[in-house]
Coordinates of C-alpha atoms and ligand atoms in Angstrom, one line a residue:
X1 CA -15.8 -21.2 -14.8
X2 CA -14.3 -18.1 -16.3
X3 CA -15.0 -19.0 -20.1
X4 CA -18.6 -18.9 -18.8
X5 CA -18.3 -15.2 -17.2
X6 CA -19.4 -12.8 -18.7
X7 CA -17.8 -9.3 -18.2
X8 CA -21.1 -7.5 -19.9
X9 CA -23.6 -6.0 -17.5
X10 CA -21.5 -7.9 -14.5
X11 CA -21.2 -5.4 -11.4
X12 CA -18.0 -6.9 -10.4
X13 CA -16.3 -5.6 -13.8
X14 CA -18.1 -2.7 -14.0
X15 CA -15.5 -0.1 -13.0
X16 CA -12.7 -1.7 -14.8
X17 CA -11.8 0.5 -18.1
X18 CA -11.7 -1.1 -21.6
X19 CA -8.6 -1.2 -22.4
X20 CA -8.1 -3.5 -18.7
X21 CA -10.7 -5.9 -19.6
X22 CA -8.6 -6.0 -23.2
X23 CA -5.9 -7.9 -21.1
X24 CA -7.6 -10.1 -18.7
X25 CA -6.5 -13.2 -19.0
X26 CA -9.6 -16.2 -18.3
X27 CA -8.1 -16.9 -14.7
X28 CA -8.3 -13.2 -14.0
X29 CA -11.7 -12.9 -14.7
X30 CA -12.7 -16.0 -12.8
X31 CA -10.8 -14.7 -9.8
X32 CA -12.0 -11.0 -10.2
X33 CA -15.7 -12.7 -9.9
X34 CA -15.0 -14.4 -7.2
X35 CA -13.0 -11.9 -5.1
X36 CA -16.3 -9.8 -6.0
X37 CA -19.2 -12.4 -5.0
X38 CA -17.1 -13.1 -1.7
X39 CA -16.7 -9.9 -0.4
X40 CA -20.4 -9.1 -1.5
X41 CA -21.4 -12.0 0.1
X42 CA -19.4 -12.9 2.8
X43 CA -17.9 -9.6 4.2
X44 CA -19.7 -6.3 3.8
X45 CA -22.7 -7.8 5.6
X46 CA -20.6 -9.3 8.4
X47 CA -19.1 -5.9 9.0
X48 CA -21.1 -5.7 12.6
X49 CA -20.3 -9.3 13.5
X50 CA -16.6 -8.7 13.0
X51 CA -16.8 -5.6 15.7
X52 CA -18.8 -7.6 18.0
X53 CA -16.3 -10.1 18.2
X54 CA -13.4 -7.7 18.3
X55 CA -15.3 -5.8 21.2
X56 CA -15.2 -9.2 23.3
X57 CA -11.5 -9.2 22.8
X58 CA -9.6 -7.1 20.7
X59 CA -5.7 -8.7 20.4
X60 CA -7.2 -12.0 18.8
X61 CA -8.2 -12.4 15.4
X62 CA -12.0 -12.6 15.5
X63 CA -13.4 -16.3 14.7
X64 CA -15.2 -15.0 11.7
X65 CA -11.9 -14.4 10.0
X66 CA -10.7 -17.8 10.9
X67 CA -13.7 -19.5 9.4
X68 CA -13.5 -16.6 6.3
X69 CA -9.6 -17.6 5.9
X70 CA -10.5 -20.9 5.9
X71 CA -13.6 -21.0 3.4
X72 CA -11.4 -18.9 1.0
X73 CA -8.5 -20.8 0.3
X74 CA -10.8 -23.3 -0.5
X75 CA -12.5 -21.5 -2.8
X76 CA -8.5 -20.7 -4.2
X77 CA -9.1 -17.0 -3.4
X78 CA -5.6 -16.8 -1.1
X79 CA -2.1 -15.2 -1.8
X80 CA -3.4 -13.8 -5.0
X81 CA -1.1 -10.6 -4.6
X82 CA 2.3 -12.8 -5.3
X83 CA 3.1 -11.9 -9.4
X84 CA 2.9 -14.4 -11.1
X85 CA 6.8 -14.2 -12.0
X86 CA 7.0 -16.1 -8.5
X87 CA 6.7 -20.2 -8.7
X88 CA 4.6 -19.8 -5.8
X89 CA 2.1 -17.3 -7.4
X90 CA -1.7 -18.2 -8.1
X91 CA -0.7 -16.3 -11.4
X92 CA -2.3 -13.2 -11.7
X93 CA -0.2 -10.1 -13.0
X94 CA 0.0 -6.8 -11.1
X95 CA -2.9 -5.4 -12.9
X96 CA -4.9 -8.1 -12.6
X97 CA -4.6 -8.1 -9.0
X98 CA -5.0 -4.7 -9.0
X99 CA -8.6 -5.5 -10.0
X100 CA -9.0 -8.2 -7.6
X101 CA -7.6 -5.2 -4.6
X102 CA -9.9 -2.8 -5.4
X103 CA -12.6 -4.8 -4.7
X104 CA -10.6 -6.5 -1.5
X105 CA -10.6 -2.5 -0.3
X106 CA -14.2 -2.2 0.2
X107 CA -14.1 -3.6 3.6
X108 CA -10.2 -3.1 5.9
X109 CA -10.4 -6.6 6.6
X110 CA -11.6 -8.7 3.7
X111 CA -8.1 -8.3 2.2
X112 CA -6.8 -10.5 5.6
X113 CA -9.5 -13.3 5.0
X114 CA -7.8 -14.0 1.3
X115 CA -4.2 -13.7 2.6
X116 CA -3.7 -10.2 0.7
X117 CA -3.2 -8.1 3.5
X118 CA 0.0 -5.9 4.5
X119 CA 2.6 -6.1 5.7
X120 CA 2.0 -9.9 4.9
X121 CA 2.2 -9.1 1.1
X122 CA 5.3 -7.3 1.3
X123 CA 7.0 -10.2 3.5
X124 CA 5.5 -13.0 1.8
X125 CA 7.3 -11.2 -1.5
X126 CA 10.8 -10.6 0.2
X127 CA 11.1 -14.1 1.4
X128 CA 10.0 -15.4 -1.6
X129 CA 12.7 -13.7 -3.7
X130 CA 15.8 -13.5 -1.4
X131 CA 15.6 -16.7 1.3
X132 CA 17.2 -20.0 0.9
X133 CA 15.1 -23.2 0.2
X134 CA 15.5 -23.7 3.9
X135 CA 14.6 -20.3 5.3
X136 CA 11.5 -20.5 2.8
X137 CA 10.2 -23.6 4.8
X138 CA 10.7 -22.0 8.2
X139 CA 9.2 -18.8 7.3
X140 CA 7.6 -18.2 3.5
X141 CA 5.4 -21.3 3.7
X142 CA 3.9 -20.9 6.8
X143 CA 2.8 -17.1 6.3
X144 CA 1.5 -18.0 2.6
X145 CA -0.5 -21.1 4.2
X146 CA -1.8 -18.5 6.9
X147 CA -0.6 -20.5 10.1
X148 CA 1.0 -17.2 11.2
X149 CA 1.2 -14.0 10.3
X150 CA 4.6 -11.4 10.7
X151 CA 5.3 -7.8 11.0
X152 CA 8.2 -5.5 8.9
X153 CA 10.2 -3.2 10.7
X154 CA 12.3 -0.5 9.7
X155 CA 11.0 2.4 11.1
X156 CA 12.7 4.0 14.2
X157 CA 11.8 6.7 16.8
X158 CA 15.1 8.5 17.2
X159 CA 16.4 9.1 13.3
X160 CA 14.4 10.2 9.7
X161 CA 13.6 6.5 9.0
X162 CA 12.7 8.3 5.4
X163 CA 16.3 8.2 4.6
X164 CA 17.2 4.4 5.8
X165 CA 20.7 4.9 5.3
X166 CA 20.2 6.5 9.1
X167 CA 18.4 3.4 10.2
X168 CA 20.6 2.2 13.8
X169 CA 19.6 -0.2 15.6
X170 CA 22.5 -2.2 16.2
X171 CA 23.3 -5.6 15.4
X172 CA 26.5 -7.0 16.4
X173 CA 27.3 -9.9 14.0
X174 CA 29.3 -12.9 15.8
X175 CA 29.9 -16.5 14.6
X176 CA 27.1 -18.1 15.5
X177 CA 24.3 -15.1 16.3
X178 CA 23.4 -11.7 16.1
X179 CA 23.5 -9.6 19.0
X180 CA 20.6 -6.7 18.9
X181 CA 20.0 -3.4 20.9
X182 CA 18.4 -0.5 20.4
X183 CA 14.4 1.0 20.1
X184 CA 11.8 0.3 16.7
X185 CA 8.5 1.8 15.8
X186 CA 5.6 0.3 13.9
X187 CA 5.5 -3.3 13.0
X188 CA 2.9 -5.1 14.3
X189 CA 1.7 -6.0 17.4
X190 CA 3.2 -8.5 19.5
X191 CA 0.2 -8.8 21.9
X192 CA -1.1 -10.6 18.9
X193 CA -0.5 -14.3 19.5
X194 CA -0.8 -15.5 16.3
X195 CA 2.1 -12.6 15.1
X196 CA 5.3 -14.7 15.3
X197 CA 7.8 -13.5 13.4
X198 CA 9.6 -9.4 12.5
X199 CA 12.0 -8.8 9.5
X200 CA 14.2 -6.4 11.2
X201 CA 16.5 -4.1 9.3
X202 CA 19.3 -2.7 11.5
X203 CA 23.0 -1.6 11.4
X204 CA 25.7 -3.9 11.7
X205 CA 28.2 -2.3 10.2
X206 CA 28.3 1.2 10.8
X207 CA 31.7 2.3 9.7
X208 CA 31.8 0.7 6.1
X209 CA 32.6 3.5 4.2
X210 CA 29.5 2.7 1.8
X211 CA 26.7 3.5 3.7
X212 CA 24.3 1.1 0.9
X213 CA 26.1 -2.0 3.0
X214 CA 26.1 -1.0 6.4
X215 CA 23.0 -2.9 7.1
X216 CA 21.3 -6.0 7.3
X217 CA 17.7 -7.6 7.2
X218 CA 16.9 -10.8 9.4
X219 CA 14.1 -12.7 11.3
X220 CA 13.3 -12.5 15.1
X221 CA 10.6 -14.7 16.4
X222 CA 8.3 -12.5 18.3
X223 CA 8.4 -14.9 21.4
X224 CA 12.8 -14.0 21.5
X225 CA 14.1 -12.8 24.8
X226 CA 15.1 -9.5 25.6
X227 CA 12.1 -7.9 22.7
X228 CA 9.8 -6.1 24.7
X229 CA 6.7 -4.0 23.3
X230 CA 6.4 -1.4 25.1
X231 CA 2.8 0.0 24.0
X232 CA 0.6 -0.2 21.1
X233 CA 0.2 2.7 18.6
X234 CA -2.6 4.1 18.1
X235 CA -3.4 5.8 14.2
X236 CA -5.2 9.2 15.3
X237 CA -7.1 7.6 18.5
X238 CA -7.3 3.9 16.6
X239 CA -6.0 1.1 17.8
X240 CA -6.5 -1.2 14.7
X241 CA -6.8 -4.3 17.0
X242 CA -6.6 -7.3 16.4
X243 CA -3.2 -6.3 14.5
X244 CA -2.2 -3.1 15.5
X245 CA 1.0 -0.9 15.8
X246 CA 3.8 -1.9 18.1
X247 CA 6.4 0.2 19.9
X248 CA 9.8 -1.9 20.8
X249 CA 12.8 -2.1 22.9
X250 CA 15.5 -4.8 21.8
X251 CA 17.9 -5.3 24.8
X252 CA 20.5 -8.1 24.3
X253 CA 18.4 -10.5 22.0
X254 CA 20.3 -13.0 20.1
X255 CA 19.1 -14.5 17.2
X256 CA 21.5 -17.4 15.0
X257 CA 23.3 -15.9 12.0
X258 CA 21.1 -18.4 10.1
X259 CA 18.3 -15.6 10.4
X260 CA 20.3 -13.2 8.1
X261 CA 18.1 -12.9 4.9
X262 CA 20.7 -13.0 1.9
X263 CA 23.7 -12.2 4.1
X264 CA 25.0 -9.5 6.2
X265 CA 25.1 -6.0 4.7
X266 CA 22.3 -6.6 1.8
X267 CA 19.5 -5.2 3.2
X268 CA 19.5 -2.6 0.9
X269 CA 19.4 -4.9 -2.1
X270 CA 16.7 -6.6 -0.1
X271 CA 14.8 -3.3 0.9
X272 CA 14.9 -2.4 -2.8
X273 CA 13.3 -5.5 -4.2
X274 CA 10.4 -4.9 -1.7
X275 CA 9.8 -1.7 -3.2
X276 CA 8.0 -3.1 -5.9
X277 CA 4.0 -3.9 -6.2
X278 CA 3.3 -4.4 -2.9
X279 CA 3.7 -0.4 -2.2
X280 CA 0.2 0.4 -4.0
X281 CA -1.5 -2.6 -2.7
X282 CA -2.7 0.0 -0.2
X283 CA -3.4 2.5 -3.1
X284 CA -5.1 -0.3 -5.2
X285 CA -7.3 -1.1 -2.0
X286 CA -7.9 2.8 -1.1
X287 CA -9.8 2.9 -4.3
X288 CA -12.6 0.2 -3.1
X289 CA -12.6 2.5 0.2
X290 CA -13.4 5.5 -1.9
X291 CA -15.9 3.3 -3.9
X292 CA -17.6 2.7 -0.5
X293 CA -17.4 6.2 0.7
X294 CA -19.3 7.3 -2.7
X295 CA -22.0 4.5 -2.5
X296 CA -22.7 5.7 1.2
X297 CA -22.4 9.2 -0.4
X298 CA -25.2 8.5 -2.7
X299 CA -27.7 7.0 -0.6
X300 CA -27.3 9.5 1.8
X301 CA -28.2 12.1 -1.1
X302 CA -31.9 10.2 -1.8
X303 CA -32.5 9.8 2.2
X304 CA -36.1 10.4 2.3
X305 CA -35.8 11.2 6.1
X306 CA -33.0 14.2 5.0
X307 CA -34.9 16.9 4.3
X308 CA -33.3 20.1 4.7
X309 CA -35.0 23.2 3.7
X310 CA -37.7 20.4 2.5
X311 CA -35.0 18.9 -0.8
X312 CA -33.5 15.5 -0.2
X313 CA -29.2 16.3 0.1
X314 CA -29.0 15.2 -3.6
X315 CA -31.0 17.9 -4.6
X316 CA -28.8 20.3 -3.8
X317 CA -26.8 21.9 -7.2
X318 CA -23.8 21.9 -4.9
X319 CA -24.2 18.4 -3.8
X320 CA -24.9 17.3 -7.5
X321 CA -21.4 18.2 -8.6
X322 CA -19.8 17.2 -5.3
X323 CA -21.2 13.5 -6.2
X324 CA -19.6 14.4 -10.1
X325 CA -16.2 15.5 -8.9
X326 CA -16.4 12.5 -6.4
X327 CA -16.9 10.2 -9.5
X328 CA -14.1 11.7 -11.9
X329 CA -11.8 11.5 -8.9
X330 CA -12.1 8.2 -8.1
X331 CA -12.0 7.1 -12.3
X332 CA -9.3 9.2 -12.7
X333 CA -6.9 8.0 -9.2
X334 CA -8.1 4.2 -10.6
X335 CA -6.5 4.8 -13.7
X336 CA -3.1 6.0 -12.1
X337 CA -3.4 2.7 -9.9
X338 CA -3.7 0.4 -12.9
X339 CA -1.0 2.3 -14.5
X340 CA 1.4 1.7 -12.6
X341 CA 0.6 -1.7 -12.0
X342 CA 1.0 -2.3 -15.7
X343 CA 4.2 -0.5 -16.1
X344 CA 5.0 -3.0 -13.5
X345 CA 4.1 -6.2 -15.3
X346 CA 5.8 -4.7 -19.0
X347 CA 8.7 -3.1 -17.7
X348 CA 9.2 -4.0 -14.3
X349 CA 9.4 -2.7 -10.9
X350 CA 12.6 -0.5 -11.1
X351 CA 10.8 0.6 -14.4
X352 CA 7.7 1.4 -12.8
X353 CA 9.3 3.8 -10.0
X354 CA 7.8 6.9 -11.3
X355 CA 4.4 5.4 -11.5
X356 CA 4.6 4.1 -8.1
X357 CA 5.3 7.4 -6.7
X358 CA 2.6 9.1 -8.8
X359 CA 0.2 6.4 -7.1
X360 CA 1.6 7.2 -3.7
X361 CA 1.5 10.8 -4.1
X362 CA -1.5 11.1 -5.8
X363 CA -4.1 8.1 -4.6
X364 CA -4.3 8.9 -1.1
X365 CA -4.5 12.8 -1.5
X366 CA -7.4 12.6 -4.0
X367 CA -8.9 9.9 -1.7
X368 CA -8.9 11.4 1.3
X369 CA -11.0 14.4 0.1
X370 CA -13.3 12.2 -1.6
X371 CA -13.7 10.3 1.8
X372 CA -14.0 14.1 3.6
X373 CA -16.9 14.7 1.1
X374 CA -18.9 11.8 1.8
X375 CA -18.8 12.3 5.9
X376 CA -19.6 16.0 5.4
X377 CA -22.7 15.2 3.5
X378 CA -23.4 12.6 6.1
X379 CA -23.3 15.5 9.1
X380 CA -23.0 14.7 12.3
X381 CA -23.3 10.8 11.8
X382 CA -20.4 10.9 9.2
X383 CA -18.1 11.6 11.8
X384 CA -19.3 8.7 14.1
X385 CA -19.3 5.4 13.8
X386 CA -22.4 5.0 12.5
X387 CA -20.8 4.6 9.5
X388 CA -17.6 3.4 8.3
X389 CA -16.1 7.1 7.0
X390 CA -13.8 8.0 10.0
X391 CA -12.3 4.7 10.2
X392 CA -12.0 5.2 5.9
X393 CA -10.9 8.6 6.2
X394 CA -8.2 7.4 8.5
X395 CA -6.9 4.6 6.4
X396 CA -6.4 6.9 3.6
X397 CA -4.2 9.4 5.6
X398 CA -2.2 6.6 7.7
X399 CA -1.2 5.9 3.5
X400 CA 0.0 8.9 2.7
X401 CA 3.1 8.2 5.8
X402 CA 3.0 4.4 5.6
X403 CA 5.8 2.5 3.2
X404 CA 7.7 5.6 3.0
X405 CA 5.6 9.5 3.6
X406 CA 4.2 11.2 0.3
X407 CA 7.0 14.0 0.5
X408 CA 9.9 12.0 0.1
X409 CA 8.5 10.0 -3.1
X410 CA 7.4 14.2 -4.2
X411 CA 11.1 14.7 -3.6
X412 CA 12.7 12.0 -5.6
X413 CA 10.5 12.5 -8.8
X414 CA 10.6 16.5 -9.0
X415 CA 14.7 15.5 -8.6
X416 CA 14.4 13.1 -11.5
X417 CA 12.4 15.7 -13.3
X418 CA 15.4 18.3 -12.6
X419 CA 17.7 15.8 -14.4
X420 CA 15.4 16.4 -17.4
X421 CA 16.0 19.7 -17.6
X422 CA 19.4 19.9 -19.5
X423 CA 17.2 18.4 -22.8
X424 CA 14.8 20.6 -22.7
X425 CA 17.5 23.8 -22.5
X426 CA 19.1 22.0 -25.6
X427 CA 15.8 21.8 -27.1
X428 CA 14.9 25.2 -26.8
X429 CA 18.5 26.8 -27.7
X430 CA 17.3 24.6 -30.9
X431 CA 14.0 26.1 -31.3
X432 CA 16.2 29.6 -31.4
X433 CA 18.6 29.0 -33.6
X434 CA 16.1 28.0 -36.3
X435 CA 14.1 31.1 -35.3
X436 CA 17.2 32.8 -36.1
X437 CA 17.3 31.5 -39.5
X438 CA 14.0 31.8 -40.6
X439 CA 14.7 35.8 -39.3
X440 CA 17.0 36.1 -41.7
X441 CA 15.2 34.5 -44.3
X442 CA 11.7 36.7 -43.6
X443 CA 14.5 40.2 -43.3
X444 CA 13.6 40.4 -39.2
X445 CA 15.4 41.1 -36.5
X446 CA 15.9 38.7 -33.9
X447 CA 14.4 39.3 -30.6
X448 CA 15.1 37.5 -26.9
X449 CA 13.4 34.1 -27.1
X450 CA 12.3 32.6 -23.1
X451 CA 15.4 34.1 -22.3
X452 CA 17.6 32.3 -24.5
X453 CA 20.1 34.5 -26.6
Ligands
LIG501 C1 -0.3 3.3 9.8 C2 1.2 3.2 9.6 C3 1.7 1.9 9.5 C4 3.1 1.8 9.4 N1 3.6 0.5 9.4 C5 4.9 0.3 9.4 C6 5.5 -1.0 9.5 O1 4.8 -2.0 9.5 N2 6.9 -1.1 9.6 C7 7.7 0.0 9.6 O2 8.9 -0.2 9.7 N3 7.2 1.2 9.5 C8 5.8 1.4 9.4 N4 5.3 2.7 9.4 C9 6.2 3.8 9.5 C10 6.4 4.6 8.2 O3 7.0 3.7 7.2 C11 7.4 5.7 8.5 O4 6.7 6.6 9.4 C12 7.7 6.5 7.3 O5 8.6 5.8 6.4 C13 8.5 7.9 7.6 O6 9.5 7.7 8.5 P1 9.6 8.6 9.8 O7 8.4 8.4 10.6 O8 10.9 8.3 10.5 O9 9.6 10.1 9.3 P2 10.8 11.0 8.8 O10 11.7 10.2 8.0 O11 11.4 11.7 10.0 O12 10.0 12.0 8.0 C14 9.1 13.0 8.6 C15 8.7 13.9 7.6 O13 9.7 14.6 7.0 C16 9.4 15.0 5.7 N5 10.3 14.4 4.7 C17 11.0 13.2 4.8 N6 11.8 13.0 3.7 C18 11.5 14.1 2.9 C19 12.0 14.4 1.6 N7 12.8 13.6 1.0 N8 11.5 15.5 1.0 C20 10.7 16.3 1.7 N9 10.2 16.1 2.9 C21 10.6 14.9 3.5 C22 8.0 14.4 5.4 O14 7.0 15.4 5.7 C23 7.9 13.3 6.4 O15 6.6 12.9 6.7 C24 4.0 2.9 9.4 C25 3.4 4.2 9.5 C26 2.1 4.3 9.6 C27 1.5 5.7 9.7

């Protein structure tokens, strides 16, 4: 019961800072305690069995995460991503979540067994907010029950899919369907069965002289004639089966107009909305990764079999402030995380942009050197998959490109920080004038001040 849980002493709150705890809320912490205890329990030590069953055959969803999937939405640990601004949310806020991710990132998959995992938290969100009461029973319910599971895609091989005003895969709008032709990148694999259903944005209307309404966002069932993956993608060598990364050709494939998602030329509006938490659920989950990558970090330092030059690693002066600066990183990226997550909840998403960004920019940089520590100090093994490091490692740099690459967001906020700049020249011709004055009053002479006459 949460009343009974006690945040003192309790591992699963132990990395949370102060003036967090301050706000959770006694469903938070009994969900946080959970979340915690279940992937503890129930996932980091079935890690092996997961691969084993993936081995046997690796475009179905292993039967441990059926039987997790099940077992946790009993236990009401499912969907607890969706805001609680949603009628269909659990109730958590975004930085109670955040809490609940972090923990949810210590193992890639344990985020899938409670319903939490991209791009399913993204396209649960968007058909939440923009489809109609009938739309939300064909699609929405069954993804948030898990019977199926979708894939988002945007991306395209032959434009800068950064700037999705260039998106152009073409969709030819009749009265009854939609027509669609043309070549998509990413979204997940169809090979997957249980996959049934992309959110496509493409251009129906290339010549409206606004290029904001020129396109529009709808569902195509995977099974639809005329879509044909054409390979997986793998992540730097990975497949990341059972899901994976698909590569499509759309040649003639009709879908009814019913699919459109809020109408035709919205997908802007649409694309904006999904801009909002579910863009540093990777970042809240990279942190749990990094957690993991420092625990491995510190048992390799007290190895007794490790003896080089006859210290254990950890005796090392260079390894003892490695294992400091790993620390202080991960606090500090945390802290960015939970900011922007509760800029989110107080202000709102369009609010919360530049914290978003700073999460994006900043989490998987930090992280990825963090990750890059631990593997070195691990040697040869790190880079093998002896441990989980490589397939960490790569997670954090697939997030620095996924849900938009780190330059663009880098871009957009030194831009917004230009538009600052006027104030501060006003500010400063301020600071001179008064310096003028007070030379008068003290009988100086004035001199240049930062190059402001
Ligand atoms: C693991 C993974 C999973 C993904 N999953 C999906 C998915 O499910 N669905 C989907 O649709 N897409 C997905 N993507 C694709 C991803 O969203 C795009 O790759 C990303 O948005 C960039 O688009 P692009 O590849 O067309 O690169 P481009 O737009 O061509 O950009 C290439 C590079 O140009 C530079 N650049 C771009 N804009 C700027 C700027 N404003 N300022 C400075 N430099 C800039 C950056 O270095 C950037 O990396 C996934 C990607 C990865 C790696």
């Amino acid at each position: 019961m949460a009343s009974s849980t006690s945040m003192a002493n309790n591992p699963a709150f132990a990395r949370i800072p102060p003036w967090v705890k301050a706000k959770l809320r006694p469903i938070a912490i009994e969900k946080i305690q959970q979340v915690h205890d279940w992937v503890e329990t129930e996932c980091i030590p079935a890690e092996r069995i997961y691969k084993a069953q993936l081995g046997a055959n690796r475009w179905s969803t292993p039967a441990i995460i059926h039987e997790l999937r099940k077992k946790a939405k009993a236990q009401g640990i499912w969907n607890l991503f969706l805001p609680n601004h949603f009628v269909e949310s659990p109730g958590l806020t975004n930085l109670e979540y955040s809490c609940c991710a972090e923990i949810m990132g210590r193992v890639y998959w344990a985020a899938q067994t409670m319903n939490c995992h991209a791009p399913e938290t993204g396209n649960i969100e968007l058909l939440a907010k923009y489809c109609t009461p009938e739309q939300k029973k064909r699609w929405l319910y069954p993804l948030m029950n898990g019977d199926m599971s979708s894939a988002y895609s945007m991306t395209e091989p032959d434009v800068a899919s950064s700037d999705a005003t260039q998106i152009g895969i073409k969709m030819e709008i009749t009265d009854k369907e939609v027509i669609i032709n043309g070549r998509k990148l990413y979204g997940n694999c169809q090979y997957n069965e249980e996959m049934q259903l992309f959110i496509l944005m493409g251009c129906s209307d290339p010549n409206n002289p606004n290029a904001w309404n020129r396109h529009t966002t709808l569902v195509v069932p995977a099974k639809t004639k005329g879509l044909k993956q054409v390979r997986n993608l793998t992540i730097m060598g990975y497949d990341w089966a059972p899901e994976g990364h698909g590569e499509y050709i759309y040649e003639d494939v009709r879908v009814p107009i019913e699919n459109i998602i809020l109408g035709p030329g919205r997908a802007f509006e649409i694309a904006q909305g999904r801009l909002g938490p579910g863009r540093i659920h990777h970042c809240m989950r990279l942190i749990g990764q990094a957690e993991r990558a420092y625990e491995l970090a510190l048992v390799r330092c007290i190895d007794p079999r490790k003896k080089p030059r006859g210290k254990l690693i950890g005796e090392f002066d260079s390894n003892i402030e490695r294992i400091a600066d790993m620390r202080m990183t991960i606090d500090g990226m945390r802290l960015v995380v939970l900011n922007a997550a509760d800029t989110m909840d107080l202000q709102g998403n369009k609010a919360g942009r530049y914290a978003i960004a700073q999460s994006k920019i900043m989490v998987p940089n930090a992280l990825l050197k963090v990750i890059d520590e631990a593997m070195q100090m691990y040697g040869g093994q790190g880079l093998t998959q002896h441990t989980p490091l490589p397939e960490l490692w790569t997670y954090a740099r697939f997030v620095r490109v996924a849900d938009g690459p780190d330059s663009a967001h880098r871009h957009q906020v030194g831009r917004d920080q230009m538009k600052t700049a006027p104030a501060f020249r006003k500010r400063a011709e301020e600071y001179t004038n008064r310096y003028k004055e007070l030379c008068k009053k003290w009988g100086l002479e004035a001199e240049e001040f930062w190059g402001i006459v």
